[in-house]
Tab-separated table of C-alpha atoms and ligand atoms in Angstrom:
chain	number	residue	atom	x	y	z
A	7	MET	CA	44.969	120.208	143.919
A	8	GLU	CA	41.261	120.617	144.534
A	9	PRO	CA	39.256	119.605	141.485
A	10	LYS	CA	37.669	122.583	139.734
A	11	LEU	CA	34.248	120.912	140.254
A	12	PHE	CA	34.497	122.018	143.901
A	13	THR	CA	35.460	125.630	143.136
A	14	PRO	CA	33.141	128.664	142.814
A	15	LEU	CA	31.468	129.988	139.687
A	16	ASP	CA	29.840	133.401	139.305
A	17	LEU	CA	26.461	133.798	137.618
A	18	GLY	CA	26.396	137.567	137.413
A	19	ASP	CA	26.377	138.811	141.002
A	20	LEU	CA	25.492	135.359	142.369
A	21	THR	CA	28.442	133.227	143.456
A	22	LEU	CA	27.917	129.476	143.430
A	23	PRO	CA	30.375	127.947	145.958
A	24	ASN	CA	30.867	124.853	143.781
A	25	ARG	CA	29.833	123.597	140.334
A	26	MET	CA	27.590	120.750	141.448
A	27	VAL	CA	23.930	121.392	140.682
A	28	MET	CA	20.854	119.582	141.912
A	29	ALA	CA	18.942	118.910	138.679
A	30	PRO	CA	15.218	119.666	138.409
A	31	LEU	CA	13.342	116.547	139.557
A	32	THR	CA	9.605	115.875	139.364
A	33	ARG	CA	8.607	114.213	142.679
A	34	ASN	CA	4.784	114.704	142.773
A	35	ARG	CA	4.600	115.621	146.436
A	36	ALA	CA	2.873	119.019	146.386
A	37	LEU	CA	-0.401	119.239	148.332
A	38	PRO	CA	-3.121	117.760	146.099
A	39	GLN	CA	-5.384	120.689	146.958
A	40	GLY	CA	-4.091	123.564	144.820
A	41	ASP	CA	-0.699	122.012	143.938
A	42	VAL	CA	0.924	123.896	146.823
A	43	PRO	CA	4.477	123.247	148.122
A	44	HIS	CA	4.566	122.517	151.863
A	45	ALA	CA	6.808	121.713	154.844
A	46	LEU	CA	7.896	118.272	153.561
A	47	ASN	CA	9.144	119.851	150.328
A	48	ALA	CA	11.005	122.551	152.301
A	49	THR	CA	12.810	119.853	154.313
A	50	TYR	CA	13.786	117.977	151.143
A	51	TYR	CA	15.310	121.022	149.452
A	52	MET	CA	16.949	122.274	152.663
A	53	GLN	CA	18.713	118.906	153.062
A	54	ARG	CA	20.337	119.506	149.649
A	55	ALA	CA	21.429	123.129	150.285
A	56	SER	CA	25.166	122.370	149.981
A	57	ALA	CA	24.741	122.031	146.200
A	58	GLY	CA	26.324	124.921	144.318
A	59	LEU	CA	22.810	125.518	142.994
A	60	ILE	CA	19.440	123.809	143.413
A	61	ILE	CA	17.042	123.894	140.475
A	62	SER	CA	13.495	123.242	141.639
A	63	GLU	CA	11.323	120.534	140.179
A	64	GLY	CA	9.311	121.668	137.154
A	65	THR	CA	6.719	124.136	138.379
A	66	GLN	CA	3.719	124.933	136.217
A	67	ILE	CA	3.264	128.588	135.280
A	68	SER	CA	-0.526	128.253	134.931
A	69	PRO	CA	-3.261	125.652	135.472
A	70	GLU	CA	-3.057	124.892	131.735
A	71	GLY	CA	0.682	124.175	132.100
A	72	LYS	CA	0.068	121.145	134.329
A	73	GLY	CA	0.635	117.620	133.036
A	74	TYR	CA	1.027	115.321	136.038
A	75	VAL	CA	-0.730	114.852	139.350
A	76	GLN	CA	0.589	116.779	142.391
A	77	THR	CA	3.262	118.817	140.635
A	78	PRO	CA	3.587	122.271	142.219
A	79	GLY	CA	2.478	125.484	140.553
A	80	ILE	CA	3.689	129.065	140.823
A	81	TYR	CA	0.615	131.059	139.794
A	82	SER	CA	-1.548	131.232	142.972
A	83	PRO	CA	-0.913	133.176	146.203
A	84	ALA	CA	-0.962	129.914	148.209
A	85	GLN	CA	1.721	128.426	145.921
A	86	VAL	CA	3.894	131.536	146.266
A	87	ALA	CA	3.516	131.342	150.068
A	88	GLY	CA	4.439	127.634	149.980
A	89	TRP	CA	7.529	128.312	147.862
A	90	LYS	CA	8.540	131.059	150.308
A	91	THR	CA	8.887	128.441	153.035
A	92	VAL	CA	11.047	126.370	150.662
A	93	THR	CA	13.384	129.209	149.631
A	94	GLY	CA	13.595	130.431	153.247
A	95	ALA	CA	14.653	126.988	154.465
A	96	VAL	CA	17.261	126.655	151.685
A	97	HIS	CA	18.672	130.125	152.362
A	98	ARG	CA	18.873	129.562	156.118
A	99	ALA	CA	20.860	126.411	155.360
A	100	GLY	CA	23.266	128.458	153.191
A	101	GLY	CA	21.952	127.409	149.768
A	102	ARG	CA	20.750	128.945	146.498
A	103	ILE	CA	17.675	127.860	144.554
A	104	PHE	CA	16.247	128.658	141.101
A	105	ALA	CA	12.634	127.897	140.137
A	106	GLN	CA	12.182	125.789	137.013
A	107	LEU	CA	9.271	127.331	135.070
A	108	TRP	CA	7.301	124.686	133.184
A	109	HIS	CA	4.433	124.453	130.744
A	110	VAL	CA	3.810	120.878	129.571
A	111	GLY	CA	1.898	121.803	126.404
A	112	ARG	CA	0.445	118.622	124.895
A	113	ILE	CA	1.905	116.276	127.562
A	114	SER	CA	-1.223	116.412	129.700
A	115	HIS	CA	-4.571	114.781	130.218
A	116	VAL	CA	-8.021	116.346	130.193
A	117	SER	CA	-8.494	115.294	133.844
A	118	LEU	CA	-5.574	117.587	134.802
A	119	GLN	CA	-6.769	120.577	132.754
A	120	PRO	CA	-9.096	123.427	133.790
A	121	GLU	CA	-12.719	122.389	133.132
A	122	GLY	CA	-11.524	119.155	131.552
A	123	GLN	CA	-10.488	120.957	128.375
A	124	ALA	CA	-7.964	119.707	125.844
A	125	PRO	CA	-4.339	120.619	126.559
A	126	VAL	CA	-2.673	123.130	124.227
A	127	GLY	CA	0.239	122.725	121.845
A	128	PRO	CA	1.708	124.296	118.723
A	129	SER	CA	-0.260	121.858	116.541
A	130	PRO	CA	-3.128	119.404	117.176
A	131	ILE	CA	-0.936	116.291	117.171
A	132	ALA	CA	-1.249	113.824	120.058
A	133	ALA	CA	1.967	112.486	121.593
A	134	LYS	CA	2.439	108.738	121.887
A	135	SER	CA	3.224	109.195	125.528
A	136	GLN	CA	1.761	108.667	128.972
A	137	THR	CA	1.337	110.735	132.086
A	138	PHE	CA	0.274	109.950	135.618
A	139	THR	CA	-3.100	111.289	136.677
A	140	ALA	CA	-5.136	110.742	139.838
A	141	SER	CA	-6.098	107.356	138.301
A	142	GLY	CA	-2.569	106.172	137.496
A	143	PHE	CA	-0.815	105.971	134.115
A	144	GLU	CA	-2.903	107.194	131.179
A	145	ASP	CA	-2.262	108.126	127.556
A	146	VAL	CA	-1.929	111.879	127.094
A	147	SER	CA	-4.874	113.677	125.464
A	148	ARG	CA	-5.029	115.165	121.960
A	149	PRO	CA	-4.111	118.870	122.171
A	150	ARG	CA	-5.691	121.805	120.422
A	151	ALA	CA	-3.403	124.257	118.617
A	152	LEU	CA	-2.780	127.604	120.303
A	153	GLU	CA	-4.134	130.415	118.144
A	154	THR	CA	-1.581	133.001	117.049
A	155	GLY	CA	-3.336	135.610	119.155
A	156	GLU	CA	-3.112	133.431	122.300
A	157	ILE	CA	0.651	133.112	122.327
A	158	ALA	CA	1.192	136.535	123.916
A	159	ARG	CA	-1.024	135.372	126.796
A	160	VAL	CA	1.166	132.299	127.387
A	161	VAL	CA	4.304	134.478	127.268
A	162	GLU	CA	2.610	136.722	129.834
A	163	ASP	CA	1.966	133.643	132.015
A	164	TYR	CA	5.737	133.005	131.975
A	165	ARG	CA	6.414	136.638	132.907
A	166	LYS	CA	3.943	136.489	135.807
A	167	ALA	CA	5.434	133.197	136.989
A	168	ALA	CA	8.870	134.861	137.010
A	169	GLU	CA	7.399	137.711	139.108
A	170	ASN	CA	5.955	135.120	141.462
A	171	ALA	CA	9.308	133.316	141.672
A	172	LYS	CA	10.903	136.596	142.663
A	173	ALA	CA	8.202	137.265	145.267
A	174	ALA	CA	8.710	133.727	146.616
A	175	GLY	CA	12.409	134.430	147.224
A	176	PHE	CA	13.989	132.361	144.445
A	177	ASP	CA	17.509	133.440	143.437
A	178	GLY	CA	16.757	132.996	139.745
A	179	ILE	CA	14.833	130.849	137.283
A	180	GLU	CA	15.394	128.142	134.701
A	181	ILE	CA	13.106	127.958	131.676
A	182	HIS	CA	12.212	124.331	130.928
A	183	ALA	CA	12.595	124.016	127.156
A	184	ALA	CA	13.504	120.307	127.188
A	185	ASN	CA	11.946	116.838	127.238
A	186	GLY	CA	9.121	117.400	124.791
A	187	TYR	CA	7.129	119.996	126.747
A	188	LEU	CA	5.567	123.171	125.318
A	189	ILE	CA	8.653	125.165	124.325
A	190	ASP	CA	10.356	122.031	122.935
A	191	GLN	CA	7.145	121.278	120.975
A	192	PHE	CA	7.481	124.694	119.318
A	193	LEU	CA	11.195	124.179	118.597
A	194	ARG	CA	10.870	120.886	116.689
A	195	ASP	CA	9.555	120.429	113.185
A	196	GLY	CA	7.998	117.067	114.141
A	197	THR	CA	5.552	118.731	116.550
A	198	ASN	CA	5.354	122.256	115.142
A	199	LYS	CA	3.379	122.310	111.873
A	200	ARG	CA	2.284	125.946	112.185
A	201	ASP	CA	2.091	128.230	109.179
A	202	ASP	CA	2.226	131.498	111.138
A	203	ALA	CA	5.304	133.378	112.414
A	204	TYR	CA	5.858	130.635	115.051
A	205	GLY	CA	6.311	127.747	112.609
A	206	GLY	CA	8.364	126.784	109.570
A	207	THR	CA	11.988	127.936	109.710
A	208	ALA	CA	14.185	127.405	112.782
A	209	GLU	CA	14.028	131.157	113.311
A	210	ASN	CA	10.230	130.968	113.477
A	211	ARG	CA	10.157	127.821	115.640
A	212	THR	CA	12.480	129.502	118.174
A	213	ARG	CA	10.408	132.717	118.227
A	214	PHE	CA	8.204	131.610	121.145
A	215	LEU	CA	11.334	130.697	123.149
A	216	GLY	CA	12.820	134.104	122.346
A	217	GLU	CA	9.684	135.897	123.501
A	218	VAL	CA	9.607	133.916	126.752
A	219	LEU	CA	13.283	134.705	127.435
A	220	GLU	CA	12.724	138.375	126.704
A	221	ALA	CA	9.739	138.473	129.086
A	222	VAL	CA	11.438	136.756	132.032
A	223	THR	CA	14.724	138.678	131.704
A	224	GLY	CA	12.645	141.791	132.324
A	225	VAL	CA	11.945	140.331	135.782
A	226	PHE	CA	15.263	138.692	136.795
A	227	PRO	CA	18.700	139.896	135.654
A	228	ALA	CA	19.583	137.795	132.594
A	229	LYS	CA	22.550	136.165	134.367
A	230	ARG	CA	20.097	134.713	136.895
A	231	VAL	CA	18.146	133.028	134.148
A	232	GLY	CA	19.045	129.690	132.565
A	233	VAL	CA	17.376	127.502	129.961
A	234	ARG	CA	17.292	123.721	129.657
A	235	PHE	CA	17.334	121.925	126.299
A	236	SER	CA	17.463	118.224	125.348
A	237	PRO	CA	18.438	118.438	121.658
A	238	PHE	CA	19.072	114.727	121.113
A	239	SER	CA	16.354	113.214	123.290
A	240	ASN	CA	13.199	111.581	121.954
A	241	PHE	CA	11.477	111.726	125.340
A	242	ASN	CA	7.730	112.400	125.123
A	243	ASP	CA	7.601	111.447	121.450
A	244	ILE	CA	9.449	114.539	120.286
A	245	ALA	CA	11.066	114.523	116.837
A	246	ASP	CA	13.079	116.900	114.729
A	247	SER	CA	14.560	116.409	111.260
A	248	ASP	CA	17.736	118.370	112.110
A	249	PRO	CA	18.244	118.915	115.846
A	250	LEU	CA	21.729	120.340	115.426
A	251	ALA	CA	20.439	123.103	113.146
A	252	THR	CA	17.372	123.763	115.314
A	253	PHE	CA	19.326	123.972	118.542
A	254	ALA	CA	22.132	126.076	117.093
A	255	VAL	CA	19.444	128.744	116.596
A	256	ALA	CA	17.900	128.060	120.022
A	257	MET	CA	21.340	128.432	121.664
A	258	ALA	CA	21.808	131.713	119.809
A	259	ARG	CA	18.463	132.913	121.241
A	260	ALA	CA	19.787	132.135	124.724
A	261	GLY	CA	22.931	134.094	123.852
A	262	GLU	CA	20.997	137.082	122.539
A	263	ALA	CA	19.000	137.141	125.767
A	264	GLY	CA	22.290	137.207	127.714
A	265	LEU	CA	21.386	134.213	129.891
A	266	GLY	CA	23.620	133.041	132.714
A	267	TYR	CA	23.690	129.436	131.590
A	268	VAL	CA	22.407	126.828	129.175
A	269	HIS	CA	21.653	123.409	130.649
A	270	LEU	CA	21.818	120.502	128.200
A	271	ILE	CA	20.571	116.981	128.669
A	272	GLU	CA	23.251	115.176	126.703
A	273	GLY	CA	21.638	112.289	124.855
A	274	ASP	CA	18.464	110.419	125.724
A	275	THR	CA	16.778	111.730	128.856
A	276	GLY	CA	17.983	109.764	131.866
A	277	ILE	CA	19.496	106.966	129.815
A	278	SER	CA	22.997	107.820	128.731
A	279	ARG	CA	25.326	110.710	128.277
A	280	ALA	CA	26.726	109.341	125.054
A	281	LEU	CA	26.722	112.185	122.572
A	282	PRO	CA	29.307	113.080	119.971
A	283	PRO	CA	31.444	115.735	121.720
A	284	GLU	CA	31.599	117.646	118.444
A	285	ALA	CA	27.790	118.069	118.538
A	286	ILE	CA	28.014	119.721	121.949
A	287	ALA	CA	30.950	121.834	120.808
A	288	THR	CA	28.940	122.979	117.761
A	289	LEU	CA	26.026	124.009	119.953
A	290	ARG	CA	28.229	125.697	122.557
A	291	ALA	CA	29.827	127.836	119.838
A	292	ASN	CA	26.514	129.725	119.698
A	293	PHE	CA	26.407	130.644	123.414
A	294	SER	CA	29.079	132.329	125.533
A	295	GLY	CA	27.509	131.952	129.017
A	296	ALA	CA	28.084	129.049	131.391
A	297	TYR	CA	27.474	125.497	130.156
A	298	MET	CA	25.707	123.083	132.514
A	299	ALA	CA	25.963	119.426	131.502
A	300	ASN	CA	23.557	116.705	132.620
A	301	ASN	CA	22.730	113.050	132.130
A	302	ALA	CA	24.087	110.218	134.220
A	303	TYR	CA	27.357	111.900	135.185
A	304	ASP	CA	29.262	110.252	137.991
A	305	ARG	CA	31.977	111.730	140.203
A	306	GLN	CA	34.963	111.057	137.967
A	307	ILE	CA	33.249	112.014	134.708
A	308	ALA	CA	32.066	115.259	136.307
A	309	ILE	CA	35.508	116.091	137.713
A	310	ASP	CA	37.120	115.440	134.333
A	311	ALA	CA	34.467	117.388	132.385
A	312	VAL	CA	34.890	120.522	134.498
A	313	GLU	CA	38.681	120.168	134.631
A	314	SER	CA	38.940	120.013	130.831
A	315	GLY	CA	36.452	122.833	130.253
A	316	GLN	CA	33.909	120.503	128.622
A	317	ALA	CA	31.451	121.773	131.236
A	318	ASP	CA	31.296	124.716	133.632
A	319	LEU	CA	28.615	123.120	135.831
A	320	VAL	CA	27.263	119.570	136.142
A	321	ALA	CA	23.703	118.796	137.221
A	322	PHE	CA	22.938	115.502	138.979
A	323	GLY	CA	19.430	114.068	139.174
A	324	ARG	CA	19.185	110.524	140.533
A	325	LEU	CA	22.335	110.977	142.627
A	326	TYR	CA	20.699	113.982	144.326
A	327	ILE	CA	17.533	112.024	145.033
A	328	ALA	CA	19.517	109.575	147.163
A	329	ASN	CA	22.366	111.730	148.475
A	330	PRO	CA	21.406	115.024	150.119
A	331	ASP	CA	25.082	115.636	150.978
A	332	LEU	CA	26.381	114.777	147.495
A	333	VAL	CA	29.040	117.528	147.584
A	334	ALA	CA	30.565	116.182	150.827
A	335	ARG	CA	30.426	112.624	149.501
A	336	PHE	CA	32.140	113.583	146.227
A	337	LYS	CA	34.804	115.588	148.062
A	338	ALA	CA	35.533	112.590	150.310
A	339	ASN	CA	35.093	110.099	147.453
A	340	ALA	CA	32.695	108.355	149.855
A	341	PRO	CA	30.175	105.650	148.964
A	342	LEU	CA	26.756	106.738	147.705
A	343	ASN	CA	23.212	105.765	148.693
A	344	THR	CA	21.223	103.981	145.975
A	345	PRO	CA	18.049	105.716	144.756
A	346	ASP	CA	14.798	103.745	144.947
A	347	PRO	CA	12.728	104.207	141.740
A	348	GLN	CA	9.566	103.021	143.549
A	349	THR	CA	9.481	106.315	145.483
A	350	PHE	CA	10.526	108.722	142.713
A	351	TYR	CA	7.023	109.942	141.836
A	352	GLY	CA	4.521	110.574	144.604
A	353	GLY	CA	4.258	109.383	148.182
A	354	ASP	CA	5.512	110.811	151.447
A	355	ALA	CA	8.801	111.179	153.307
A	356	ALA	CA	9.885	107.644	152.397
A	357	GLY	CA	12.443	107.833	149.604
A	358	TYR	CA	12.257	111.635	149.771
A	359	THR	CA	13.607	113.101	153.010
A	360	ASP	CA	14.911	109.916	154.653
A	361	TYR	CA	18.108	109.226	152.684
A	362	PRO	CA	20.903	109.419	155.282
A	363	GLU	CA	23.875	111.771	155.217
A	364	LEU	CA	27.372	110.318	155.564
A	365	ASP	CA	27.698	110.804	159.324
A	366	GLN	CA	24.190	109.432	159.903
A	367	ALA	CA	25.023	106.323	157.887
A	368	ALA	CA	28.329	105.770	159.723
B	1413	8OZ	C1	9.588	112.533	134.755
B	1413	8OZ	C2	8.261	112.463	135.122
B	1413	8OZ	C3	7.463	113.573	135.030
B	1413	8OZ	C4	7.980	114.759	134.559
B	1413	8OZ	C5	10.931	116.139	132.659
B	1413	8OZ	C6	9.480	117.275	134.170
B	1413	8OZ	O1	11.210	115.111	132.058
B	1413	8OZ	C7	9.884	116.118	133.698
B	1413	8OZ	C8	9.326	114.841	134.184
B	1413	8OZ	C9	10.103	113.709	134.289
B	1413	8OZ	O2	11.505	117.201	132.419
């Protein structure tokens, strides 16, 4: 019998033809002038259109939301026009693509910020982390704390970005609330030391997330909105005294908003998928939509996870970098291309649009 991994799943009125998802992947190949997506990016995504769903690379909602050189934005007319060529190419190739909406918060550098200002965060605590700027790897800058009265403006930036995603032809959006970026910084008690309504209890720390989800589900139907969390990752110097308690409340926020899916990075970002299954089960008990699992899944683990109901969808990152036709390769149990880490971040077509498909390799 055909493994369930290769069978359709409905997200509201959107049918995904299979449960294999191209994970959001930062590749730093937008045009340096204006962080605009262009023809090379359209080719890359189009090549991967047989995925059940493509989630775009993290896409900053505002100039302030940028944390790395040459990541694309979705706030200017030129960016929306660039994304239109991407979504058009994916749709013509028979695919579906969501935009991942991203605000890096404190994971940024003054050289990447408007007028060289400090990045923003929930609290003025610098991360022990690095980013890549026009000059190479640099320590991130100390953030300033968002004032209570500014938070509505950031929520509005998310809403506008969702409008722009719609105008650019995306089929839906994923809110990036993982990997130590702005929303994750609000969620965790190690980075959120606020004494207003956005800090303190888990209910307060998840308030910003809830407001963002409410804003964007006024733009896209809730089933076409997902959210990504990384509850047990320490990536970008994030820390929380009780992640299970924090993320039980965050999952409930996703449930209240009626989202189509929650996407979890299981374990340490990019390193392992080892997580106590009971932790995932505890979190999933708070959300009744689809569950997308991620982190170093291979073919057999993914087939087994979907077969047993441990996951409804599985997102693949590195495997999708190197294998544009990953669905066909998995179906045929064919050999895989090996990704080249030297070309992950920045550069041109090499290591981006030149990984061969099965028939090209044969
Ligand atoms: C690697 C390099 C730069 C950004 C994430 C958006 O971790 C990222 C990212 C990953 O979610």
